[in-house]
């Protein structure tokens, strides 16, 4: 079966001259039809740049974005329309992603109109239907964004994304700016919508619990590279890559006894100047900083080591 | 940038519509006189040669002679410069001494939306003052102090007191504009998180406002208000003409009216250099005060 | 939007004045054109009279009429030159903005450089080239103002490029034309209109200045500038001539300026839409109970009925409502809550940092036994020596223009009377405590040179400089990556263990709090709704809100197919807190009593109390004590 979304060696670069940086470096990813893939990483990991490249907001320097078998990398014109009709995105900041000068009804209506020739009456009915679907009262359609709360604005953004009747929805840190109790509601909504509309999701988050709840597959990014990928349950219970292990250890788990970490106290390097060899070696708890014999990590950039059909990591000394 | 300046002043004469020599001599002049003047001005040479010749003269501080008085332009500038500098510096001093403390005091007093009436009054006052260009201020001041009260002189530069009115006229708008900017920046700085941190350390007011606030305010005010300082030069030129102040401003306007091109070129070039100097000084100051710009410059 | 325009104090007045001036400009030459030009040497230089309202100039012409008639030429010239400047500048600036990067940088630099030359000098320069007269004055002024418009166009283009709502619109698939008209243009148009009105005012002043200098309008035509020159020439004999014109120019400039401001006010979308609810002044009925005793250990902090209020919309809101708890020396306590819970304000109230115009009151608020509400008992020095603070975002919480060394040492130098060298060595010691490598180097560095984790650790070191008994940490890990977050938590835990510093940790993240706090206080809508030791919190949380908070974050390994247990709705706005229990509209266990009476904290275990009629009924409280 064709994957809903496939990324092949996607690379995104910014800037020029001395301030050039590679935000995404040869990322490959497969989102099966109806599935959910999570993308986790911290600041500088490149996950947002990846999302923007998929949706065509930034240029992919190289690589392919394949949507249901259709190559829609860097699309213009008709190809772009095809892309936006199939892949939609919900952004992180509910406060800035809606035009403050348009009512929410207009914003959703506009999105409906882009993808379908539809009259005003039918269009407004569709808007009401979409708003109800995301749990908002349709009577609120003529209010402005600033009159809503953060969680409600995210629902508006979801309704707008759904207006295009996409097959793939990218959720870029959609709950990071929301209160925890509101977050749970939005996540439940997203799950319900996935079932009802047979959507495929790419969930981007720095929060492992969110990714764990939403996604049966996960990919871990560090400084532009995907360093580990596989089924979430496997990756999170028995990670191969030391960075995944570090991430998991850092999540404050309720009820577990906290242990004083003995990890190297270095901070995330500047993404414009990634360390040579394996990018993680400056912070790796089992790398050359901890074990001087592992000099390979300073020099050789590890390639992908597959451990199964859908599992793999990029590490010279994978755990377990 | 200096080269661009050189080029621009050079181009004044060449860009004049029609024949510059004819315009100078008037329409009644004979063709021989016009041609003689053209040769003297070097207008028949190819453009690049003209520019090269002009540039080499400039570097030798030979700016030609006034068409009207035949005085060397360099000498004219040297004579008039001190008076203009005197006026501009007096205005600068007034601006710095008055606007910054006023702005900071207003900012501290109206922080966190305290004293809304003071904020309104300050806003109204600065709006009115900000709409007052130098020549209008000069007019009002001259009327009030010279005509009405007969306290201060209104023309010439003989009396030591005669610098007061012109300097005031030049500085009123900049003082008001800068005070407004400084107040807004003070409010911005005081609202920053690091001020809260400083308060949590229970630092005395002197350190809180002196060390933590002042530098940040000056840095942002300089960045935004840098234009105010170069504007002082423009204001000086205009106000000199109101008060018959014997500086570069009056001689420039006279030269433009009389089409005395060498003087125009020389004075404009000089003023342009002055502007560049002011800007560079501001940039250097910013580099000293704000470590972030210094690092970026490296 | 019209309402917002009129609500600006300057809007109406400015519009009226401007309309008047324009009317004069249009009509005056028609009505009074000849009268203004009539020379009458018999009445030269007369003062104001019934016939000549402002007197006459040296040629016997009526000053008032002359001033009025001059309006048209001045306004037209100003308009023309503003349009030229705007056209040239916006064109160039816009063009530069869409060029590829290296050319764009050069273009921007050119704009900056040209902009630095005072417009009046540029205008004089151009009149030198093209000669004097009306047309050259217009062109010269236009060119002089083009750079400011260019810079405006450039900065607008840049801000537009980075706006999220535009990116979102493009992602939806909205075509470039519509993005331009509905998203870009409204933003730009409003800024441009404001700028143009300011530009016309500036052009008016500049063009009048040129005429004033004799470089603009030439006799026998006259505009305000020219009339002003003539007025100055006869200043001593007929001062009204100059003054009348000066007032005219000033009035025109002012009204244009105020109009621009009013327009800026009107275009702020946050002022659109139906008005929001008004504040309800709430009287809170809550009985205070003594919180769980601290096992006889000396208390570092004792709080009873701490309340913070703010004025809003004519009434008052109460973001912190009768908080009570105690902290023993060396204890680590967490306060957990979402937005609007009042947790951060509680921290600020304890440390006397509540911003104006908030008011703090409490039955008891004591730090190490001394009254925090009395600035004599707890002066600045006492607070500096006994209380340290760590704030949320280390980038903005540290002063960017001061070295880390200065910021670390200043507190100790002022309050512990340390000399420079002593303070520095203490700073180095504190930095080592938080595991910063090469602390000596850090002292002379600036905050922006380091990563978030290092900065936050410096802040922790800074809070420890005077070795306070209590450190209040307000969301210390929220702005940090999760791996860095763990480092900070470890540092705090170590500090508590090794140095015995009590820590009050404020966070919205229950997981973080549970990691190092032995006790957790849960806040909702400004009140404490549960006060419990950590173990019981995780095993048997009482209050439905606490349960919801815990259920909202599923543990790793939970069943993905089961929806998260949630409660509907969201935390209430401060000016719309429900009566009775503030949680009642969202509560799955709500009863009729909950909607009417507000529960107080009732002990349900050894170190466990909750405020809930259903899960913590306690002895019946018939009449809550009114305040």
PDB file of N, CA and C in Angstrom, chain B residues 90-138:
ATOM      1  N   UNK B  90      26.397  73.800  20.934  1.00  0.00           N
ATOM      2  CA  UNK B  90      25.531  74.337  21.981  1.00  0.00           C
ATOM      3  C   UNK B  90      24.190  73.621  21.958  1.00  0.00           C
ATOM      4  N   UNK B  91      23.653  73.439  20.750  1.00  0.00           N
ATOM      5  CA  UNK B  91      22.372  72.742  20.624  1.00  0.00           C
ATOM      6  C   UNK B  91      22.497  71.299  21.111  1.00  0.00           C
ATOM      7  N   UNK B  92      23.588  70.651  20.742  1.00  0.00           N
ATOM      8  CA  UNK B  92      23.782  69.256  21.153  1.00  0.00           C
ATOM      9  C   UNK B  92      23.811  69.136  22.665  1.00  0.00           C
ATOM     10  N   UNK B  93      24.524  70.058  23.280  1.00  0.00           N
ATOM     11  CA  UNK B  93      24.621  70.043  24.737  1.00  0.00           C
ATOM     12  C   UNK B  93      23.246  70.184  25.375  1.00  0.00           C
ATOM     13  N   UNK B  94      22.479  71.152  24.846  1.00  0.00           N
ATOM     14  CA  UNK B  94      21.140  71.362  25.379  1.00  0.00           C
ATOM     15  C   UNK B  94      20.309  70.082  25.257  1.00  0.00           C
ATOM     16  N   UNK B  95      20.403  69.475  24.083  1.00  0.00           N
ATOM     17  CA  UNK B  95      19.592  68.274  23.843  1.00  0.00           C
ATOM     18  C   UNK B  95      19.965  67.184  24.841  1.00  0.00           C
ATOM     19  N   UNK B  96      21.245  66.921  24.981  1.00  0.00           N
ATOM     20  CA  UNK B  96      21.662  65.832  25.871  1.00  0.00           C
ATOM     21  C   UNK B  96      21.295  66.122  27.319  1.00  0.00           C
ATOM     22  N   UNK B  97      21.579  67.347  27.749  1.00  0.00           N
ATOM     23  CA  UNK B  97      21.365  67.653  29.164  1.00  0.00           C
ATOM     24  C   UNK B  97      19.895  67.646  29.526  1.00  0.00           C
ATOM     25  N   UNK B  98      19.051  68.102  28.596  1.00  0.00           N
ATOM     26  CA  UNK B  98      17.638  68.214  28.946  1.00  0.00           C
ATOM     27  C   UNK B  98      16.845  66.951  28.645  1.00  0.00           C
ATOM     28  N   UNK B  99      17.029  66.376  27.458  1.00  0.00           N
ATOM     29  CA  UNK B  99      16.087  65.333  27.050  1.00  0.00           C
ATOM     30  C   UNK B  99      16.266  64.031  27.815  1.00  0.00           C
ATOM     31  N   UNK B 100      17.511  63.631  28.051  1.00  0.00           N
ATOM     32  CA  UNK B 100      17.704  62.313  28.664  1.00  0.00           C
ATOM     33  C   UNK B 100      17.182  62.256  30.102  1.00  0.00           C
ATOM     34  N   UNK B 101      17.565  63.193  30.954  1.00  0.00           N
ATOM     35  CA  UNK B 101      17.008  63.120  32.314  1.00  0.00           C
ATOM     36  C   UNK B 101      15.488  63.272  32.317  1.00  0.00           C
ATOM     37  N   UNK B 102      14.985  64.177  31.444  1.00  0.00           N
ATOM     38  CA  UNK B 102      13.535  64.365  31.394  1.00  0.00           C
ATOM     39  C   UNK B 102      12.838  63.080  30.994  1.00  0.00           C
ATOM     40  N   UNK B 103      13.376  62.447  29.977  1.00  0.00           N
ATOM     41  CA  UNK B 103      12.768  61.217  29.477  1.00  0.00           C
ATOM     42  C   UNK B 103      12.798  60.117  30.524  1.00  0.00           C
ATOM     43  N   UNK B 104      13.939  59.949  31.179  1.00  0.00           N
ATOM     44  CA  UNK B 104      14.055  58.887  32.178  1.00  0.00           C
ATOM     45  C   UNK B 104      13.148  59.165  33.370  1.00  0.00           C
ATOM     46  N   UNK B 105      13.150  60.421  33.809  1.00  0.00           N
ATOM     47  CA  UNK B 105      12.286  60.762  34.945  1.00  0.00           C
ATOM     48  C   UNK B 105      10.836  60.494  34.592  1.00  0.00           C
ATOM     49  N   UNK B 106      10.440  60.908  33.382  1.00  0.00           N
ATOM     50  CA  UNK B 106       9.056  60.675  32.964  1.00  0.00           C
ATOM     51  C   UNK B 106       8.779  59.181  32.893  1.00  0.00           C
ATOM     52  N   UNK B 107       9.750  58.418  32.423  1.00  0.00           N
ATOM     53  CA  UNK B 107       9.560  56.976  32.319  1.00  0.00           C
ATOM     54  C   UNK B 107       9.388  56.339  33.680  1.00  0.00           C
ATOM     55  N   UNK B 108      10.260  56.697  34.609  1.00  0.00           N
ATOM     56  CA  UNK B 108      10.163  56.127  35.949  1.00  0.00           C
ATOM     57  C   UNK B 108       8.845  56.520  36.603  1.00  0.00           C
ATOM     58  N   UNK B 109       8.431  57.762  36.375  1.00  0.00           N
ATOM     59  CA  UNK B 109       7.203  58.218  37.025  1.00  0.00           C
ATOM     60  C   UNK B 109       5.956  57.565  36.451  1.00  0.00           C
ATOM     61  N   UNK B 110       5.993  57.203  35.178  1.00  0.00           N
ATOM     62  CA  UNK B 110       4.776  56.657  34.575  1.00  0.00           C
ATOM     63  C   UNK B 110       4.852  55.157  34.337  1.00  0.00           C
ATOM     64  N   UNK B 111       5.827  54.478  34.989  1.00  0.00           N
ATOM     65  CA  UNK B 111       5.940  53.040  34.762  1.00  0.00           C
ATOM     66  C   UNK B 111       4.705  52.318  35.284  1.00  0.00           C
ATOM     67  N   UNK B 112       4.436  51.151  34.689  1.00  0.00           N
ATOM     68  CA  UNK B 112       3.292  50.336  35.104  1.00  0.00           C
ATOM     69  C   UNK B 112       1.996  51.139  35.086  1.00  0.00           C
ATOM     70  N   UNK B 113       1.896  52.087  34.165  1.00  0.00           N
ATOM     71  CA  UNK B 113       0.687  52.883  34.006  1.00  0.00           C
ATOM     72  C   UNK B 113       0.305  53.696  35.241  1.00  0.00           C
ATOM     73  N   UNK B 114       1.307  54.028  36.051  1.00  0.00           N
ATOM     74  CA  UNK B 114       1.017  54.964  37.128  1.00  0.00           C
ATOM     75  C   UNK B 114       0.808  56.329  36.536  1.00  0.00           C
ATOM     76  N   UNK B 115       0.127  57.191  37.276  1.00  0.00           N
ATOM     77  CA  UNK B 115      -0.004  58.591  36.885  1.00  0.00           C
ATOM     78  C   UNK B 115      -0.429  58.755  35.430  1.00  0.00           C
ATOM     79  N   UNK B 116      -1.578  58.229  35.065  1.00  0.00           N
ATOM     80  CA  UNK B 116      -1.988  58.344  33.665  1.00  0.00           C
ATOM     81  C   UNK B 116      -2.151  59.779  33.200  1.00  0.00           C
ATOM     82  N   UNK B 117      -2.461  60.686  34.126  1.00  0.00           N
ATOM     83  CA  UNK B 117      -2.611  62.060  33.666  1.00  0.00           C
ATOM     84  C   UNK B 117      -1.270  62.657  33.273  1.00  0.00           C
ATOM     85  N   UNK B 118      -0.246  62.271  34.016  1.00  0.00           N
ATOM     86  CA  UNK B 118       1.086  62.765  33.657  1.00  0.00           C
ATOM     87  C   UNK B 118       1.471  62.235  32.286  1.00  0.00           C
ATOM     88  N   UNK B 119       1.116  60.975  32.034  1.00  0.00           N
ATOM     89  CA  UNK B 119       1.447  60.374  30.744  1.00  0.00           C
ATOM     90  C   UNK B 119       0.753  61.132  29.621  1.00  0.00           C
ATOM     91  N   UNK B 120      -0.499  61.457  29.845  1.00  0.00           N
ATOM     92  CA  UNK B 120      -1.252  62.187  28.825  1.00  0.00           C
ATOM     93  C   UNK B 120      -0.641  63.553  28.587  1.00  0.00           C
ATOM     94  N   UNK B 121      -0.331  64.246  29.692  1.00  0.00           N
ATOM     95  CA  UNK B 121       0.237  65.591  29.563  1.00  0.00           C
ATOM     96  C   UNK B 121       1.562  65.528  28.821  1.00  0.00           C
ATOM     97  N   UNK B 122       2.387  64.588  29.207  1.00  0.00           N
ATOM     98  CA  UNK B 122       3.683  64.437  28.557  1.00  0.00           C
ATOM     99  C   UNK B 122       3.495  64.169  27.070  1.00  0.00           C
ATOM    100  N   UNK B 123       2.563  63.295  26.750  1.00  0.00           N
ATOM    101  CA  UNK B 123       2.315  62.973  25.351  1.00  0.00           C
ATOM    102  C   UNK B 123       1.857  64.180  24.572  1.00  0.00           C
ATOM    103  N   UNK B 124       0.944  64.944  25.149  1.00  0.00           N
ATOM    104  CA  UNK B 124       0.436  66.122  24.448  1.00  0.00           C
ATOM    105  C   UNK B 124       1.554  67.142  24.236  1.00  0.00           C
ATOM    106  N   UNK B 125       2.314  67.367  25.283  1.00  0.00           N
ATOM    107  CA  UNK B 125       3.394  68.350  25.198  1.00  0.00           C
ATOM    108  C   UNK B 125       4.403  67.956  24.134  1.00  0.00           C
ATOM    109  N   UNK B 126       4.780  66.680  24.126  1.00  0.00           N
ATOM    110  CA  UNK B 126       5.780  66.253  23.151  1.00  0.00           C
ATOM    111  C   UNK B 126       5.209  66.242  21.739  1.00  0.00           C
ATOM    112  N   UNK B 127       3.920  66.009  21.608  1.00  0.00           N
ATOM    113  CA  UNK B 127       3.346  66.055  20.263  1.00  0.00           C
ATOM    114  C   UNK B 127       3.422  67.463  19.709  1.00  0.00           C
ATOM    115  N   UNK B 128       3.045  68.412  20.553  1.00  0.00           N
ATOM    116  CA  UNK B 128       3.075  69.799  20.098  1.00  0.00           C
ATOM    117  C   UNK B 128       4.504  70.230  19.803  1.00  0.00           C
ATOM    118  N   UNK B 129       5.386  69.954  20.757  1.00  0.00           N
ATOM    119  CA  UNK B 129       6.777  70.336  20.559  1.00  0.00           C
ATOM    120  C   UNK B 129       7.400  69.662  19.356  1.00  0.00           C
ATOM    121  N   UNK B 130       6.995  68.417  19.121  1.00  0.00           N
ATOM    122  CA  UNK B 130       7.571  67.673  18.023  1.00  0.00           C
ATOM    123  C   UNK B 130       7.136  68.185  16.672  1.00  0.00           C
ATOM    124  N   UNK B 131       6.029  68.921  16.657  1.00  0.00           N
ATOM    125  CA  UNK B 131       5.558  69.461  15.388  1.00  0.00           C
ATOM    126  C   UNK B 131       6.144  70.826  15.118  1.00  0.00           C
ATOM    127  N   UNK B 132       7.068  71.243  15.944  1.00  0.00           N
ATOM    128  CA  UNK B 132       7.590  72.603  15.839  1.00  0.00           C
ATOM    129  C   UNK B 132       8.947  72.589  15.160  1.00  0.00           C
ATOM    130  N   UNK B 133       8.983  72.855  13.868  1.00  0.00           N
ATOM    131  CA  UNK B 133      10.283  72.846  13.196  1.00  0.00           C
ATOM    132  C   UNK B 133      11.132  74.013  13.643  1.00  0.00           C
ATOM    133  N   UNK B 134      12.409  73.939  13.301  1.00  0.00           N
ATOM    134  CA  UNK B 134      13.368  74.889  13.829  1.00  0.00           C
ATOM    135  C   UNK B 134      13.018  76.326  13.453  1.00  0.00           C
ATOM    136  N   UNK B 135      12.585  76.536  12.237  1.00  0.00           N
ATOM    137  CA  UNK B 135      12.370  77.933  11.848  1.00  0.00           C
ATOM    138  C   UNK B 135      11.137  78.508  12.517  1.00  0.00           C
ATOM    139  N   UNK B 136      10.153  77.664  12.795  1.00  0.00           N
ATOM    140  CA  UNK B 136       8.999  78.155  13.536  1.00  0.00           C
ATOM    141  C   UNK B 136       9.375  78.474  14.971  1.00  0.00           C
ATOM    142  N   UNK B 137      10.131  77.530  15.563  1.00  0.00           N
ATOM    143  CA  UNK B 137      10.582  77.774  16.933  1.00  0.00           C
ATOM    144  C   UNK B 137      11.394  79.058  16.972  1.00  0.00           C
ATOM    145  N   UNK B 138      12.221  79.208  15.953  1.00  0.00           N
ATOM    146  CA  UNK B 138      13.051  80.418  15.890  1.00  0.00           C
ATOM    147  C   UNK B 138      12.156  81.649  15.829  1.00  0.00           C
TER     148      UNK B 138
END
